[in-house]
């Protein structure tokens, strides 16, 4: 029996519009699609096409990114033909202040898609990481163009490690990164995974637009690894430890510092404090 998404020797792992469209079950997401062999960053290209008028649901995908990026200009390692590096153009009619909610909508959607595909307990780490076996398997980068009171467009970039082996990661992330193949012990067909993700993402997005953020939050709370844990918080200004108590309706993390003060965290890096033995 063919396992979902499993890569068989006789079927090459192609990431072409034809291959992707074969498995697409969405109405909007990915119906317009541009595939590149090499690009600077799919987020950058998505912003360019959005500026030129690309409609909601346009997907930009590349085999390889020369300048794949994370938050704060950090590098996203995007080697050729081993991962899914793609970006989606969205034009939601929501307040610009609510834009970070979309990062959570996409994280929940990708997490659900991967859990359905692999049966592995993929977990969410605030604000934009997906972890498997305590290592990062996927990162999400949301970028926004807005006026004071309305969104022009939003780009959500998703980087998912799929078929890398340990030696494919550079030394700097070798101990903290993992791929689907490393977790499951076999290679995957990226086009099929992409179709699953786009399907879950569209469902989650439409449900968010009609029902609001509260049900995303409920799901995020169920799938996350951050809440209730002792965490180390690093922001531009300071580093401190505390307990991650909850997230609020904007997706901010509420951290109780050891002094008792509760901090509302809009951005920053959070790592789980290792337990002392
Ligand atoms: C993120 O940033 O996790 C967001 C990554 C988004 C990448 C996608 S790929 C498609 C689209 N186009 C782009 O140019 N970007 C998006 P952040 O939380 O800042 O994490 C970045 C950190 O993750 C780096 O500093 C490394 O430590 C680590 N890292 C880099 N590449 C990685 C990889 N392939 N797997 C796991 N960790 C990685």
Tab-separated table of C-alpha atoms and ligand atoms in Angstrom:
chain	number	residue	atom	x	y	z
A	1	UNK	CA	0.000	0.000	0.000
A	2	UNK	CA	1.292	3.467	-0.864
A	3	UNK	CA	1.802	5.583	2.229
A	4	UNK	CA	0.652	9.203	1.904
A	5	UNK	CA	3.387	11.450	0.546
A	6	UNK	CA	5.937	8.657	0.581
A	7	UNK	CA	8.518	8.952	-2.175
A	8	UNK	CA	8.900	5.846	-4.276
A	9	UNK	CA	12.019	5.250	-6.357
A	10	UNK	CA	9.991	5.044	-9.569
A	11	UNK	CA	8.285	8.430	-9.043
A	12	UNK	CA	10.708	11.363	-9.090
A	13	UNK	CA	10.175	14.133	-6.557
A	14	UNK	CA	9.124	16.871	-8.987
A	15	UNK	CA	8.042	20.300	-7.888
A	16	UNK	CA	6.433	21.609	-11.080
A	17	UNK	CA	3.090	23.395	-11.529
A	18	UNK	CA	1.743	20.320	-13.388
A	19	UNK	CA	2.721	17.944	-10.589
A	20	UNK	CA	1.367	20.246	-7.888
A	21	UNK	CA	-1.931	20.902	-9.679
A	22	UNK	CA	-2.531	17.129	-9.904
A	23	UNK	CA	-2.893	16.953	-6.121
A	24	UNK	CA	-4.424	20.351	-5.377
A	25	UNK	CA	-7.782	20.185	-3.538
A	26	UNK	CA	-8.140	23.899	-2.809
A	27	UNK	CA	-10.373	26.602	-4.260
A	28	UNK	CA	-8.007	29.533	-3.813
A	29	UNK	CA	-4.610	28.616	-2.368
A	30	UNK	CA	-2.166	27.589	-5.076
A	31	UNK	CA	-4.643	27.973	-7.926
A	32	UNK	CA	-2.179	30.561	-9.162
A	33	UNK	CA	1.313	29.194	-8.840
A	34	UNK	CA	4.833	30.163	-9.869
A	35	UNK	CA	7.662	27.632	-9.516
A	36	UNK	CA	11.321	28.645	-9.712
A	37	UNK	CA	14.514	26.606	-9.850
A	38	UNK	CA	16.407	29.342	-8.025
A	39	UNK	CA	15.225	32.582	-6.494
A	40	UNK	CA	16.539	35.105	-3.967
A	41	UNK	CA	13.675	34.506	-1.523
A	42	UNK	CA	10.124	33.334	-2.208
A	43	UNK	CA	8.905	35.996	0.249
A	44	UNK	CA	10.664	38.696	-1.762
A	45	UNK	CA	9.166	37.413	-5.019
A	46	UNK	CA	5.713	37.109	-3.414
A	47	UNK	CA	5.977	40.758	-2.326
A	48	UNK	CA	6.977	41.763	-5.867
A	49	UNK	CA	4.035	39.937	-7.465
A	50	UNK	CA	1.644	41.202	-4.772
A	51	UNK	CA	2.757	44.751	-5.499
A	52	UNK	CA	2.079	44.090	-9.188
A	53	UNK	CA	-1.470	42.959	-8.309
A	54	UNK	CA	-1.293	39.194	-7.694
A	55	UNK	CA	-4.504	37.878	-6.204
A	56	UNK	CA	-5.156	36.119	-2.927
A	57	UNK	CA	-3.831	32.577	-2.803
A	58	UNK	CA	-0.947	33.062	-5.251
A	59	UNK	CA	1.878	30.687	-4.303
A	60	UNK	CA	5.553	31.256	-5.093
A	61	UNK	CA	7.737	28.205	-4.669
A	62	UNK	CA	11.414	27.551	-5.365
A	63	UNK	CA	13.701	24.540	-5.437
A	64	UNK	CA	16.404	26.701	-3.931
A	65	UNK	CA	16.633	30.116	-2.288
A	66	UNK	CA	19.850	32.089	-2.518
A	67	UNK	CA	18.809	34.478	0.239
A	68	UNK	CA	16.144	32.556	2.159
A	69	UNK	CA	15.419	34.578	5.277
A	70	UNK	CA	13.988	34.267	8.747
A	71	UNK	CA	12.945	37.025	11.124
A	72	UNK	CA	15.241	40.022	11.681
A	73	UNK	CA	17.152	39.237	8.492
A	74	UNK	CA	18.392	35.899	9.808
A	75	UNK	CA	19.369	33.306	7.247
A	76	UNK	CA	17.048	30.424	6.316
A	77	UNK	CA	19.018	27.485	4.983
A	78	UNK	CA	17.249	26.442	1.746
A	79	UNK	CA	19.290	23.834	-0.149
A	80	UNK	CA	18.106	22.657	-3.586
A	81	UNK	CA	15.503	19.928	-3.930
A	82	UNK	CA	15.387	18.929	-0.275
A	83	UNK	CA	12.709	21.126	1.233
A	84	UNK	CA	9.556	23.109	0.637
A	85	UNK	CA	10.355	26.806	0.417
A	86	UNK	CA	7.225	28.709	-0.522
A	87	UNK	CA	5.234	31.883	0.093
A	88	UNK	CA	1.577	32.714	-0.156
A	89	UNK	CA	-0.017	36.068	-0.982
A	90	UNK	CA	-3.061	36.912	1.141
A	91	UNK	CA	-5.348	39.934	1.136
A	92	UNK	CA	-7.496	39.528	4.249
A	93	UNK	CA	-9.835	42.338	5.241
A	94	UNK	CA	-8.684	42.463	8.825
A	95	UNK	CA	-7.135	45.231	10.925
A	96	UNK	CA	-3.367	45.561	10.430
A	97	UNK	CA	-3.052	45.166	14.225
A	98	UNK	CA	-4.385	41.613	13.866
A	99	UNK	CA	-1.856	40.514	11.299
A	100	UNK	CA	0.197	38.388	13.689
A	101	UNK	CA	-2.878	36.183	14.105
A	102	UNK	CA	-2.215	34.881	10.607
A	103	UNK	CA	1.151	33.464	11.692
A	104	UNK	CA	-0.752	31.362	14.233
A	105	UNK	CA	-3.392	30.348	11.694
A	106	UNK	CA	-0.650	29.123	9.344
A	107	UNK	CA	1.326	27.404	12.116
A	108	UNK	CA	-1.763	25.510	13.291
A	109	UNK	CA	-2.589	24.537	9.697
A	110	UNK	CA	0.909	23.258	8.844
A	111	UNK	CA	1.085	21.414	12.156
A	112	UNK	CA	-2.258	19.687	11.500
A	113	UNK	CA	-1.240	18.792	7.946
A	114	UNK	CA	2.050	17.251	9.116
A	115	UNK	CA	0.382	15.352	11.935
A	116	UNK	CA	-2.165	13.889	9.506
A	117	UNK	CA	0.598	12.903	7.077
A	118	UNK	CA	3.078	11.437	9.518
A	119	UNK	CA	1.222	10.573	12.752
A	120	UNK	CA	4.157	12.273	14.508
A	121	UNK	CA	3.529	14.733	17.348
A	122	UNK	CA	4.691	17.883	15.587
A	123	UNK	CA	4.502	20.734	18.123
A	124	UNK	CA	4.290	24.520	17.944
A	125	UNK	CA	6.764	26.804	19.661
A	126	UNK	CA	5.887	30.463	20.092
A	127	UNK	CA	5.773	32.387	17.863
A	128	UNK	CA	6.596	30.769	14.509
A	129	UNK	CA	8.380	27.424	14.872
A	130	UNK	CA	7.263	23.869	14.316
A	131	UNK	CA	9.267	21.305	16.231
A	132	UNK	CA	9.680	17.587	15.976
A	133	UNK	CA	11.724	15.670	18.558
A	134	UNK	CA	12.619	19.079	20.074
A	135	UNK	CA	14.222	20.263	16.810
A	136	UNK	CA	13.038	22.801	14.265
A	137	UNK	CA	11.391	21.264	11.210
A	138	UNK	CA	9.604	24.359	9.912
A	139	UNK	CA	9.701	28.144	10.287
A	140	UNK	CA	7.149	30.745	9.227
A	141	UNK	CA	7.792	34.339	8.239
A	142	UNK	CA	4.895	36.804	7.903
A	143	UNK	CA	5.448	40.116	6.130
A	144	UNK	CA	2.936	42.911	5.727
A	145	UNK	CA	2.175	45.885	3.531
A	146	UNK	CA	-0.551	48.060	5.054
A	147	UNK	CA	-2.080	51.519	5.325
A	148	UNK	CA	-3.084	52.891	8.728
A	149	UNK	CA	-6.366	50.993	8.748
A	150	UNK	CA	-6.216	48.347	6.036
A	151	UNK	CA	-3.988	45.642	4.714
A	152	UNK	CA	-2.720	45.881	1.139
A	153	UNK	CA	-1.273	42.404	1.166
A	154	UNK	CA	0.326	39.901	3.414
A	155	UNK	CA	2.994	37.369	2.541
A	156	UNK	CA	3.323	34.189	4.552
A	157	UNK	CA	6.557	32.300	3.912
A	158	UNK	CA	6.875	28.699	4.978
A	159	UNK	CA	10.133	26.769	5.106
A	160	UNK	CA	9.750	23.044	5.736
A	161	UNK	CA	12.693	20.636	5.862
A	162	UNK	CA	11.614	17.538	3.953
A	163	UNK	CA	14.290	15.221	2.590
A	164	UNK	CA	17.506	16.404	4.263
A	165	UNK	CA	19.781	14.022	6.094
A	166	UNK	CA	21.741	15.271	9.083
A	167	UNK	CA	24.820	16.031	6.949
A	168	UNK	CA	22.778	18.311	4.665
A	169	UNK	CA	22.460	20.903	7.449
A	170	UNK	CA	25.320	23.377	8.021
A	171	UNK	CA	27.164	22.943	11.344
A	172	UNK	CA	25.509	25.995	12.871
A	173	UNK	CA	22.029	24.355	12.821
A	174	UNK	CA	22.952	20.655	12.691
A	175	UNK	CA	21.985	20.107	16.326
A	176	UNK	CA	18.780	22.129	16.227
A	177	UNK	CA	17.251	21.292	12.821
A	178	UNK	CA	15.463	18.171	11.605
A	179	UNK	CA	13.607	17.044	8.472
A	180	UNK	CA	10.557	14.908	7.772
A	181	UNK	CA	12.818	12.205	6.310
A	182	UNK	CA	14.951	12.134	9.470
A	183	UNK	CA	11.843	11.819	11.630
A	184	UNK	CA	10.059	9.168	9.591
A	185	UNK	CA	12.991	7.242	8.090
A	186	UNK	CA	11.934	7.652	4.464
A	187	UNK	CA	11.869	10.236	1.683
A	188	UNK	CA	8.774	12.271	0.855
A	189	UNK	CA	7.192	13.700	-2.283
A	190	UNK	CA	7.218	17.411	-1.776
A	191	UNK	CA	4.388	18.209	-4.210
A	192	UNK	CA	2.037	15.973	-2.262
A	193	UNK	CA	3.029	17.497	1.067
A	194	UNK	CA	2.561	20.981	-0.364
A	195	UNK	CA	-0.965	20.085	-1.511
A	196	UNK	CA	-1.841	18.791	1.963
A	197	UNK	CA	-0.500	21.951	3.577
A	198	UNK	CA	-2.338	24.258	1.175
A	199	UNK	CA	-5.563	22.316	1.766
A	200	UNK	CA	-5.327	22.592	5.580
A	201	UNK	CA	-4.161	26.198	5.392
A	202	UNK	CA	-7.062	27.289	3.183
A	203	UNK	CA	-9.547	25.529	5.485
A	204	UNK	CA	-8.028	27.134	8.590
A	205	UNK	CA	-7.819	30.567	6.941
A	206	UNK	CA	-11.438	30.621	5.762
A	207	UNK	CA	-12.602	29.423	9.150
A	208	UNK	CA	-10.532	32.168	10.834
A	209	UNK	CA	-12.068	34.823	8.550
A	210	UNK	CA	-15.609	33.703	9.283
A	211	UNK	CA	-15.340	32.669	12.946
A	212	UNK	CA	-12.468	34.742	14.315
A	213	UNK	CA	-9.208	34.008	16.121
A	214	UNK	CA	-10.576	32.283	19.231
A	215	UNK	CA	-10.790	28.834	17.656
A	216	UNK	CA	-7.238	29.206	16.247
A	217	UNK	CA	-6.080	30.022	19.774
A	218	UNK	CA	-7.823	26.949	21.175
A	219	UNK	CA	-6.041	24.727	18.676
A	220	UNK	CA	-2.701	26.489	19.147
A	221	UNK	CA	-2.963	25.922	22.911
A	222	UNK	CA	-3.536	22.191	22.283
A	223	UNK	CA	-0.591	21.869	19.897
A	224	UNK	CA	2.007	24.075	21.584
A	225	UNK	CA	5.069	23.168	23.592
A	226	UNK	CA	5.658	26.628	25.123
A	227	UNK	CA	2.827	27.278	27.593
A	228	UNK	CA	3.323	26.287	31.193
A	229	UNK	CA	7.079	25.917	30.672
A	230	UNK	CA	10.032	27.791	32.113
A	231	UNK	CA	11.448	29.766	29.203
A	232	UNK	CA	14.418	31.917	28.362
A	233	UNK	CA	13.267	35.064	26.544
A	234	UNK	CA	15.639	37.046	24.317
A	235	UNK	CA	14.508	40.382	22.958
A	236	UNK	CA	16.534	43.191	21.427
A	237	UNK	CA	16.709	44.827	24.840
A	238	UNK	CA	17.162	41.995	27.344
A	239	UNK	CA	17.312	38.295	28.197
A	240	UNK	CA	15.417	36.828	31.134
A	241	UNK	CA	13.736	33.671	32.371
A	242	UNK	CA	10.124	33.198	33.379
A	243	UNK	CA	7.053	31.009	33.004
A	244	UNK	CA	5.149	31.201	29.694
A	245	UNK	CA	1.604	31.518	31.046
A	246	UNK	CA	-0.638	32.125	28.029
A	247	UNK	CA	-1.045	33.871	24.704
A	248	UNK	CA	-3.573	36.681	24.253
A	249	UNK	CA	-5.937	37.580	21.398
A	250	UNK	CA	-3.084	39.228	19.444
A	251	UNK	CA	-0.852	36.179	19.740
A	252	UNK	CA	1.399	37.896	22.305
A	253	UNK	CA	3.067	35.588	24.804
A	254	UNK	CA	2.430	36.397	28.454
A	255	UNK	CA	5.520	35.592	30.500
A	256	UNK	CA	5.638	35.781	34.281
A	257	UNK	CA	9.135	36.878	35.204
A	258	UNK	CA	10.752	35.479	38.319
A	259	UNK	CA	10.023	38.850	39.937
A	260	UNK	CA	6.266	38.195	39.531
A	261	UNK	CA	5.818	40.845	36.824
A	262	UNK	CA	3.864	39.606	33.760
A	263	UNK	CA	5.385	40.728	30.451
A	264	UNK	CA	3.370	40.907	27.216
A	265	UNK	CA	5.733	39.774	24.501
A	266	UNK	CA	4.968	40.912	20.924
A	267	UNK	CA	8.186	39.595	19.413
A	268	UNK	CA	11.371	37.879	20.448
A	269	UNK	CA	12.945	34.469	20.748
A	270	UNK	CA	11.885	31.990	23.330
A	271	UNK	CA	13.713	28.810	24.180
A	272	UNK	CA	12.641	26.223	26.703
A	273	UNK	CA	14.859	26.164	29.758
A	274	UNK	CA	16.434	22.726	30.086
A	275	UNK	CA	15.312	20.902	33.241
A	276	UNK	CA	17.958	20.648	35.989
A	277	UNK	CA	18.703	17.077	37.136
B	1	LIG	C1	11.973	31.558	10.764
B	1	LIG	O1	12.731	32.618	11.200
B	1	LIG	O2	11.911	30.475	11.298
B	1	LIG	C2	11.215	31.837	9.467
B	1	LIG	C3	11.748	31.027	8.333
B	1	LIG	C4	10.934	31.217	7.086
B	1	LIG	C5	11.581	30.604	5.877
B	1	LIG	C6	10.688	30.665	4.685
B	1	LIG	S1	11.271	29.713	3.370
B	1	LIG	C7	10.140	30.403	2.294
B	1	LIG	C8	10.067	31.880	2.629
B	1	LIG	N1	11.074	32.632	1.925
B	1	LIG	C9	11.977	33.172	2.765
B	1	LIG	O3	12.959	33.860	2.413
B	1	LIG	N2	11.663	32.852	4.028
B	1	LIG	C10	10.459	32.061	4.102
B	1	LIG	P1	13.470	32.667	12.605
B	1	LIG	O4	12.519	32.343	13.715
B	1	LIG	O5	14.144	33.970	12.630
B	1	LIG	O6	14.509	31.475	12.546
B	1	LIG	C11	15.700	31.584	11.805
B	1	LIG	C12	16.710	30.645	12.465
B	1	LIG	O7	16.349	29.276	12.198
B	1	LIG	C13	18.108	30.792	11.895
B	1	LIG	O8	18.808	31.829	12.568
B	1	LIG	C14	18.719	29.419	12.185
B	1	LIG	O9	19.131	29.315	13.527
B	1	LIG	C15	17.519	28.488	12.027
B	1	LIG	N3	17.456	27.879	10.679
B	1	LIG	C16	17.875	28.371	9.482
B	1	LIG	N4	17.586	27.548	8.483
B	1	LIG	C17	16.972	26.467	9.036
B	1	LIG	C18	16.426	25.268	8.532
B	1	LIG	N5	16.416	24.990	7.224
B	1	LIG	N6	15.890	24.399	9.422
B	1	LIG	C19	15.860	24.656	10.743
B	1	LIG	N7	16.359	25.769	11.289
B	1	LIG	C20	16.889	26.676	10.447
